[in-house]
């Protein structure tokens, strides 16, 4: 099937902030076979390509003079291995949360803690999505991607992807170069719940659940997320707007002396991670609004579009928050979503 290209298309429904910017050219990709059409079109029109998934980690600050391609490559496949290990492959355009719930329906476990994360399977490795003690890198075996530069299909093993906290080679080294067509996960028929993180075990206890069923755990994660994070359909947002900053243990210890309540987590050797939400909250930003750009009232790490904010308004607000946090704590917050143009 050949690909249809459209001109001057509004991206409002394709980004979770709901910014009403347009793409000069636009196409919806249904199959990996169509990727050579994308490459040819970009070459013929001398235009850059921007691949997007669910648009849930994007700040679109102005109209894009690009070819925007939405990945809708679908399909799921399960292959049982030995000792209860299961390999599950999903198309890059599958929506993440329905995919997680589908794995549970198949009696395949390992992704429960990543329930309700917005976006698509193909976008998930780009920022190494994570929640409640699990990151996609802990479950991924490999992925297939189309290389826009060479026009070839490439396979990356997990260790090739240079995964870090909310980062990968696709985000930091080669932004825009690859479209992830499918991802393969190593999951299990045996349920081994991870409950130690973010008060999950206490929440289960409070509900009188001592050993949760997989779906119960997924439901609880959804419930917890819904109390902290706005639903993009109701209030435009891109989840956490800043990364939790990783600093040296020495700097963290000094900060804790100055601010004894500061939330600090252990990180890789020699490093500590601070809760950016706590830093922003302490400075009184939670619930604040500048026009329609605001800080979510229940979680200071989330910036929201109350209606007519533009991406530029959100970036301006983010800049004020960064400056304020830096002034008070000497720590520079890094913006987490990808910003265009
Ligand atoms: N906190 C505050 N005030 C706030 C927000 C947080 O004091 O307004 C404190 C909390 O009380 C807690 C600490 O900061 O002590 C951490 O907060 P929380 O547990 O809500 O998690 P987070 O660090 O804000 C991270 C991820 C989320 C993920 C959760 C759970 C990042 C940037 N964010 O949030 O991921 O769901 O942990 O694992 O790492 C995302 O990436 O978009 C995202 C939502």
Short mmCIF file of C-alpha atoms and ligand atoms in Angstrom, two decimals:
data_model
loop_
_atom_site.label_atom_id
_atom_site.label_comp_id
_atom_site.label_asym_id
_atom_site.label_seq_id
_atom_site.Cartn_x
_atom_site.Cartn_y
_atom_site.Cartn_z
CA UNK A 1 0.00 0.00 0.00
CA UNK A 2 1.53 3.34 -0.96
CA UNK A 3 1.62 6.14 1.55
CA UNK A 4 -0.59 9.24 1.33
CA UNK A 5 1.05 12.57 2.04
CA UNK A 6 -1.04 15.52 3.19
CA UNK A 7 -0.16 19.20 3.30
CA UNK A 8 -0.60 21.71 6.17
CA UNK A 9 -2.16 19.39 8.72
CA UNK A 10 -2.99 20.48 12.28
CA UNK A 11 -1.13 18.40 14.89
CA UNK A 12 -3.54 19.29 17.71
CA UNK A 13 -4.86 15.75 18.04
CA UNK A 14 -1.38 14.23 17.62
CA UNK A 15 0.30 15.76 20.70
CA UNK A 16 -0.82 15.25 24.29
CA UNK A 17 -0.32 18.93 25.19
CA UNK A 18 -2.93 19.74 22.51
CA UNK A 19 -0.83 22.45 20.87
CA UNK A 20 -2.46 23.64 17.66
CA UNK A 21 0.54 23.81 15.36
CA UNK A 22 0.64 22.47 11.82
CA UNK A 23 2.95 20.23 9.86
CA UNK A 24 3.92 21.27 6.34
CA UNK A 25 3.60 17.62 5.27
CA UNK A 26 2.00 14.74 7.14
CA UNK A 27 1.54 11.00 6.75
CA UNK A 28 0.25 8.09 8.83
CA UNK A 29 2.44 5.01 8.49
CA UNK A 30 0.67 1.64 8.69
CA UNK A 31 3.48 -0.65 7.66
CA UNK A 32 7.27 -0.77 7.60
CA UNK A 33 7.13 -1.29 3.80
CA UNK A 34 6.01 2.32 3.45
CA UNK A 35 9.21 3.70 4.95
CA UNK A 36 10.98 3.89 1.62
CA UNK A 37 8.15 6.16 0.40
CA UNK A 38 8.86 8.44 3.38
CA UNK A 39 12.53 8.57 2.51
CA UNK A 40 11.87 9.25 -1.17
CA UNK A 41 9.32 11.98 -0.39
CA UNK A 42 11.72 13.68 2.03
CA UNK A 43 14.49 13.51 -0.55
CA UNK A 44 12.33 14.81 -3.44
CA UNK A 45 11.01 17.72 -1.36
CA UNK A 46 14.31 18.37 0.39
CA UNK A 47 12.60 18.24 3.76
CA UNK A 48 13.40 16.78 7.17
CA UNK A 49 11.30 14.00 8.70
CA UNK A 50 9.92 13.95 12.22
CA UNK A 51 8.64 10.56 13.39
CA UNK A 52 6.09 10.66 16.19
CA UNK A 53 4.27 8.00 18.18
CA UNK A 54 1.49 9.00 20.57
CA UNK A 55 2.90 12.56 20.78
CA UNK A 56 2.92 12.25 24.57
CA UNK A 57 6.51 13.37 25.08
CA UNK A 58 6.59 16.30 22.70
CA UNK A 59 6.57 20.06 22.98
CA UNK A 60 5.66 21.60 19.65
CA UNK A 61 6.53 25.27 19.95
CA UNK A 62 5.69 26.46 16.40
CA UNK A 63 4.51 25.21 13.00
CA UNK A 64 6.82 22.53 11.64
CA UNK A 65 8.44 22.94 8.24
CA UNK A 66 8.89 19.17 8.17
CA UNK A 67 7.28 15.93 7.10
CA UNK A 68 5.63 14.56 10.24
CA UNK A 69 5.08 10.79 10.14
CA UNK A 70 2.87 9.10 12.74
CA UNK A 71 3.87 5.51 13.47
CA UNK A 72 0.79 3.24 13.45
CA UNK A 73 2.56 -0.05 12.72
CA UNK A 74 0.51 -2.65 14.59
CA UNK A 75 0.77 -6.34 15.44
CA UNK A 76 1.69 -8.50 18.42
CA UNK A 77 3.27 -11.92 18.64
CA UNK A 78 4.07 -14.30 21.49
CA UNK A 79 6.67 -17.06 21.45
CA UNK A 80 6.99 -19.32 24.48
CA UNK A 81 10.55 -20.27 25.42
CA UNK A 82 12.00 -22.43 28.17
CA UNK A 83 11.37 -22.15 31.92
CA UNK A 84 8.33 -19.91 31.50
CA UNK A 85 10.22 -17.24 29.58
CA UNK A 86 8.17 -15.64 26.82
CA UNK A 87 9.27 -13.42 23.97
CA UNK A 88 6.66 -10.86 23.01
CA UNK A 89 7.07 -8.68 19.92
CA UNK A 90 4.87 -5.64 19.35
CA UNK A 91 4.59 -3.21 16.45
CA UNK A 92 6.02 0.24 17.16
CA UNK A 93 2.63 1.87 16.59
CA UNK A 94 0.79 -0.20 19.21
CA UNK A 95 -0.47 1.93 22.09
CA UNK A 96 1.56 1.20 25.20
CA UNK A 97 -1.06 0.77 27.91
CA UNK A 98 -3.48 -1.45 25.91
CA UNK A 99 -0.42 -3.52 24.99
CA UNK A 100 0.52 -3.93 28.68
CA UNK A 101 -3.05 -5.01 29.54
CA UNK A 102 -3.06 -7.42 26.59
CA UNK A 103 0.12 -9.12 27.90
CA UNK A 104 -1.63 -9.65 31.25
CA UNK A 105 -4.67 -11.17 29.49
CA UNK A 106 -2.27 -13.62 27.82
CA UNK A 107 -0.91 -14.63 31.24
CA UNK A 108 2.44 -12.98 30.51
CA UNK A 109 4.03 -10.80 33.18
CA UNK A 110 6.70 -8.17 33.70
CA UNK A 111 5.20 -4.93 32.43
CA UNK A 112 2.59 -4.33 35.20
CA UNK A 113 4.50 -1.44 36.80
CA UNK A 114 4.57 0.38 33.48
CA UNK A 115 0.76 0.46 33.25
CA UNK A 116 -0.96 3.63 32.05
CA UNK A 117 2.15 5.28 30.66
CA UNK A 118 0.88 7.21 27.65
CA UNK A 119 2.40 6.79 24.20
CA UNK A 120 3.32 3.93 21.91
CA UNK A 121 5.52 0.84 22.03
CA UNK A 122 7.93 2.34 19.48
CA UNK A 123 8.39 5.55 21.45
CA UNK A 124 8.96 3.76 24.76
CA UNK A 125 12.65 2.85 24.22
CA UNK A 126 13.53 6.35 22.98
CA UNK A 127 13.26 7.79 26.48
CA UNK A 128 13.57 4.45 28.29
CA UNK A 129 10.17 4.86 29.97
CA UNK A 130 10.07 3.91 33.60
CA UNK A 131 7.82 3.86 36.64
CA UNK A 132 7.62 2.22 40.06
CA UNK A 133 11.00 0.52 39.94
CA UNK A 134 10.90 -0.82 36.36
CA UNK A 135 12.33 0.64 33.16
CA UNK A 136 11.74 -0.65 29.67
CA UNK A 137 15.44 -1.56 29.43
CA UNK A 138 14.84 -4.19 32.17
CA UNK A 139 12.34 -6.02 29.94
CA UNK A 140 13.51 -5.36 26.39
CA UNK A 141 15.60 -7.82 24.40
CA UNK A 142 15.88 -6.09 21.04
CA UNK A 143 14.18 -3.75 18.62
CA UNK A 144 13.91 -3.30 14.88
CA UNK A 145 14.29 0.16 13.44
CA UNK A 146 14.36 1.81 10.05
CA UNK A 147 17.45 3.93 9.47
CA UNK A 148 16.38 7.04 7.60
CA UNK A 149 19.97 7.80 6.66
CA UNK A 150 20.75 4.51 4.92
CA UNK A 151 17.23 3.31 4.10
CA UNK A 152 17.86 -0.06 5.79
CA UNK A 153 16.17 -2.02 8.56
CA UNK A 154 18.48 -2.44 11.58
CA UNK A 155 18.27 -4.62 14.69
CA UNK A 156 19.46 -3.26 18.05
CA UNK A 157 20.03 -5.50 21.06
CA UNK A 158 19.18 -3.97 24.41
CA UNK A 159 22.86 -3.31 25.17
CA UNK A 160 23.31 -1.42 21.85
CA UNK A 161 20.69 1.15 22.83
CA UNK A 162 22.84 2.94 25.46
CA UNK A 163 19.94 3.12 27.87
CA UNK A 164 20.20 5.52 30.79
CA UNK A 165 17.62 7.11 33.04
CA UNK A 166 15.02 8.52 30.55
CA UNK A 167 17.59 8.38 27.79
CA UNK A 168 18.89 6.22 24.95
CA UNK A 169 21.03 6.53 21.87
CA UNK A 170 17.86 7.27 19.88
CA UNK A 171 17.20 10.36 22.00
CA UNK A 172 20.66 11.73 22.68
CA UNK A 173 22.98 10.56 19.89
CA UNK A 174 20.77 10.08 16.83
CA UNK A 175 17.58 12.08 17.33
CA UNK A 176 15.29 11.69 14.32
CA UNK A 177 17.41 9.11 12.56
CA UNK A 178 15.51 5.90 13.37
CA UNK A 179 11.87 4.88 13.35
CA UNK A 180 11.29 1.96 15.70
CA UNK A 181 9.14 -0.54 13.81
CA UNK A 182 8.91 -3.25 16.51
CA UNK A 183 10.14 -4.05 20.01
CA UNK A 184 10.72 -7.50 21.54
CA UNK A 185 10.38 -8.05 25.30
CA UNK A 186 11.48 -10.95 27.50
CA UNK A 187 8.51 -11.55 29.82
CA UNK A 188 7.51 -14.46 31.98
CA UNK A 189 4.64 -16.85 32.67
CA UNK A 190 5.68 -16.57 36.31
CA UNK A 191 4.45 -13.45 38.14
CA UNK A 192 7.23 -11.81 40.17
CA UNK A 193 5.76 -8.55 41.44
CA UNK A 194 8.00 -5.56 42.12
CA UNK A 195 6.44 -3.72 45.02
CA UNK A 196 9.24 -1.93 46.84
CA UNK A 197 9.02 1.40 45.01
CA UNK A 198 6.98 4.56 45.58
CA UNK A 199 4.76 3.26 48.37
CA UNK A 200 3.20 0.47 46.27
CA UNK A 201 3.45 -2.19 49.00
CA UNK A 202 1.92 0.21 51.58
CA UNK A 203 -0.94 0.97 49.18
CA UNK A 204 -1.59 -2.77 48.77
CA UNK A 205 -1.48 -3.25 52.55
CA UNK A 206 -3.97 -0.44 53.04
CA UNK A 207 -6.33 -2.33 50.71
CA UNK A 208 -5.80 -5.56 52.65
CA UNK A 209 -3.99 -7.24 49.71
CA UNK A 210 -1.01 -9.34 50.77
CA UNK A 211 -0.13 -11.01 47.49
CA UNK A 212 -1.63 -9.18 44.52
CA UNK A 213 -2.81 -10.75 41.28
CA UNK A 214 -1.09 -9.24 38.20
CA UNK A 215 -4.20 -7.33 37.15
CA UNK A 216 -4.67 -6.05 40.71
CA UNK A 217 -1.16 -4.64 40.64
CA UNK A 218 -1.71 -3.04 37.24
CA UNK A 219 -5.01 -1.54 38.49
CA UNK A 220 -3.29 -0.14 41.57
CA UNK A 221 -0.53 1.45 39.48
CA UNK A 222 -3.25 3.07 37.31
CA UNK A 223 -5.02 4.32 40.43
CA UNK A 224 -1.82 5.83 41.88
CA UNK A 225 -0.91 7.46 38.57
CA UNK A 226 -4.41 8.91 38.24
CA UNK A 227 -4.09 10.60 41.64
CA UNK A 228 -0.81 12.29 40.61
CA UNK A 229 -0.92 12.81 36.86
CA UNK A 230 -3.56 14.53 34.74
CA UNK A 231 -5.18 12.54 31.94
CA UNK A 232 -3.96 14.10 28.68
CA UNK A 233 -7.47 13.94 27.15
CA UNK A 234 -8.74 16.19 29.95
CA UNK A 235 -5.75 18.46 30.61
CA UNK A 236 -2.88 18.74 28.10
CA UNK A 237 0.49 17.57 29.48
CA UNK A 238 3.54 15.43 28.71
CA UNK A 239 3.96 13.66 32.06
CA UNK A 240 7.04 14.70 34.03
CA UNK A 241 8.37 17.83 32.37
CA UNK A 242 11.81 17.63 33.99
CA UNK A 243 14.12 14.73 34.75
CA UNK A 244 14.96 14.08 38.37
CA UNK A 245 18.48 15.56 38.57
CA UNK A 246 21.40 13.24 39.22
CA UNK A 247 24.17 14.95 41.22
CA UNK A 248 27.25 13.87 43.17
CA UNK A 249 26.76 12.27 46.60
CA UNK A 250 28.82 15.15 48.10
CA UNK A 251 26.56 17.84 46.62
CA UNK A 252 23.47 15.92 47.78
CA UNK A 253 24.86 15.62 51.32
CA UNK A 254 25.55 19.37 51.43
CA UNK A 255 22.03 20.12 50.16
CA UNK A 256 20.56 17.82 52.79
CA UNK A 257 22.42 19.75 55.48
CA UNK A 258 20.93 23.00 54.18
CA UNK A 259 17.47 21.49 53.47
CA UNK A 260 16.97 18.55 55.84
CA UNK A 261 13.57 17.58 54.34
CA UNK A 262 14.98 17.24 50.81
CA UNK A 263 13.98 14.00 49.02
CA UNK A 264 17.15 12.16 47.89
CA UNK A 265 17.37 8.69 46.30
CA UNK A 266 20.43 6.47 45.90
CA UNK A 267 21.62 6.27 42.31
CA UNK A 268 24.62 4.77 40.49
CA UNK A 269 27.87 4.72 42.51
CA UNK A 270 28.97 8.21 43.60
CA UNK A 271 25.68 9.78 42.57
CA UNK A 272 22.35 10.70 44.16
CA UNK A 273 19.06 11.53 42.49
CA UNK A 274 16.89 14.40 43.73
CA UNK A 275 13.11 14.59 43.36
CA UNK A 276 12.63 17.52 40.96
CA UNK A 277 8.94 17.65 41.97
CA UNK A 278 9.97 18.32 45.57
CA UNK A 279 12.41 21.11 44.58
CA UNK A 280 9.75 22.85 42.44
CA UNK A 281 7.01 22.31 45.01
CA UNK A 282 9.10 23.84 47.82
CA UNK A 283 9.47 27.02 45.80
CA UNK A 284 5.69 27.42 45.66
CA UNK A 285 5.15 26.62 41.98
CA UNK A 286 2.55 23.88 42.40
CA UNK A 287 -0.79 24.99 40.92
CA UNK A 288 0.63 28.29 39.59
CA UNK A 289 -0.51 29.58 36.23
CA UNK A 290 0.82 32.06 33.71
CA UNK A 291 -2.02 32.49 31.26
CA UNK A 292 -2.96 28.99 30.16
CA UNK A 293 0.49 27.52 30.92
CA UNK A 294 0.57 26.05 34.41
CA UNK A 295 2.09 23.72 36.95
CA UNK A 296 -0.26 20.85 37.81
CA UNK A 297 -1.93 21.34 41.17
CA UNK A 298 -1.23 17.77 42.39
CA UNK A 299 2.31 17.21 41.06
CA UNK A 300 4.82 20.03 40.56
CA UNK A 301 6.84 18.06 38.01
CA UNK A 302 4.03 18.20 35.46
CA UNK A 303 3.39 21.28 33.32
CA UNK A 304 -0.09 21.60 31.85
CA UNK A 305 -1.94 23.40 29.09
CA UNK A 306 -5.17 24.82 30.53
CA UNK A 307 -6.50 25.45 27.02
CA UNK A 308 -4.84 27.94 24.74
CA UNK A 309 -1.20 27.81 25.89
CA UNK A 310 1.40 27.42 23.16
CA UNK A 311 4.52 25.29 23.32
CA UNK A 312 6.51 28.52 23.59
CA UNK A 313 4.45 29.54 26.67
CA UNK A 314 5.21 26.18 28.31
CA UNK A 315 8.93 26.47 27.51
CA UNK A 316 8.97 30.00 28.94
CA UNK A 317 7.33 28.80 32.15
CA UNK A 318 9.80 25.92 32.31
CA UNK A 319 12.67 28.43 31.99
CA UNK A 320 11.38 30.43 34.96
CA UNK A 321 11.15 27.26 37.04
CA UNK A 322 14.66 26.17 36.02
CA UNK A 323 16.06 29.60 36.97
CA UNK A 324 14.28 29.58 40.33
CA UNK A 325 15.44 26.05 41.21
CA UNK A 326 18.99 26.88 40.15
CA UNK A 327 19.02 30.05 42.25
CA UNK A 328 17.84 28.25 45.37
CA UNK A 329 19.58 24.86 45.08
CA UNK A 330 22.36 25.30 42.49
CA UNK A 331 20.88 22.45 40.45
CA UNK A 332 19.89 22.82 36.79
CA UNK A 333 16.78 20.87 35.83
CA UNK A 334 16.82 19.18 32.46
CA UNK A 335 13.69 19.25 30.29
CA UNK A 336 12.48 15.70 29.68
CA UNK A 337 10.21 15.84 26.58
CA UNK A 338 11.56 16.43 23.09
CA UNK A 339 11.06 20.04 21.96
CA UNK A 340 10.49 21.11 18.31
CA UNK A 341 11.23 22.96 16.13
N1 LIG B 1 7.10 15.48 45.45
C1 LIG B 1 6.74 16.61 46.10
N2 LIG B 1 5.91 17.50 45.46
C2 LIG B 1 5.46 17.29 44.21
C3 LIG B 1 5.84 16.13 43.53
C4 LIG B 1 6.66 15.21 44.17
O1 LIG B 1 7.15 16.84 47.24
O2 LIG B 1 4.73 18.14 43.69
C5 LIG B 1 7.93 14.47 46.15
C6 LIG B 1 7.09 13.25 46.53
O3 LIG B 1 6.46 13.41 47.75
C7 LIG B 1 8.11 12.15 46.54
C8 LIG B 1 9.12 12.58 45.50
O4 LIG B 1 8.92 13.98 45.27
O5 LIG B 1 8.74 12.10 47.79
C9 LIG B 1 9.00 11.82 44.21
O6 LIG B 1 7.69 12.02 43.66
P1 LIG B 1 6.90 10.85 42.88
O7 LIG B 1 6.98 9.58 43.62
O8 LIG B 1 5.56 11.40 42.51
O9 LIG B 1 7.75 10.58 41.60
P2 LIG B 1 8.51 11.56 40.63
O10 LIG B 1 9.95 11.50 40.94
O11 LIG B 1 7.86 12.89 40.61
C10 LIG B 1 9.03 9.73 38.82
C11 LIG B 1 8.96 9.65 37.33
C12 LIG B 1 7.54 9.36 36.87
C13 LIG B 1 7.11 8.03 37.46
C14 LIG B 1 7.22 8.11 38.99
C15 LIG B 1 6.95 6.77 39.65
C16 LIG B 1 10.69 11.10 36.43
C17 LIG B 1 11.04 12.40 35.79
N3 LIG B 1 9.41 10.91 36.74
O12 LIG B 1 8.24 10.84 39.21
O13 LIG B 1 7.57 9.23 35.44
O14 LIG B 1 5.78 7.73 37.09
O15 LIG B 1 8.54 8.50 39.39
O16 LIG B 1 7.99 5.88 39.33
O17 LIG B 1 11.56 10.26 36.65
C18 LIG B 1 7.34 10.47 33.41
O18 LIG B 1 8.51 10.17 33.16
O19 LIG B 1 6.66 11.19 32.63
C19 LIG B 1 6.74 10.03 34.66
C20 LIG B 1 5.51 10.38 35.02
#
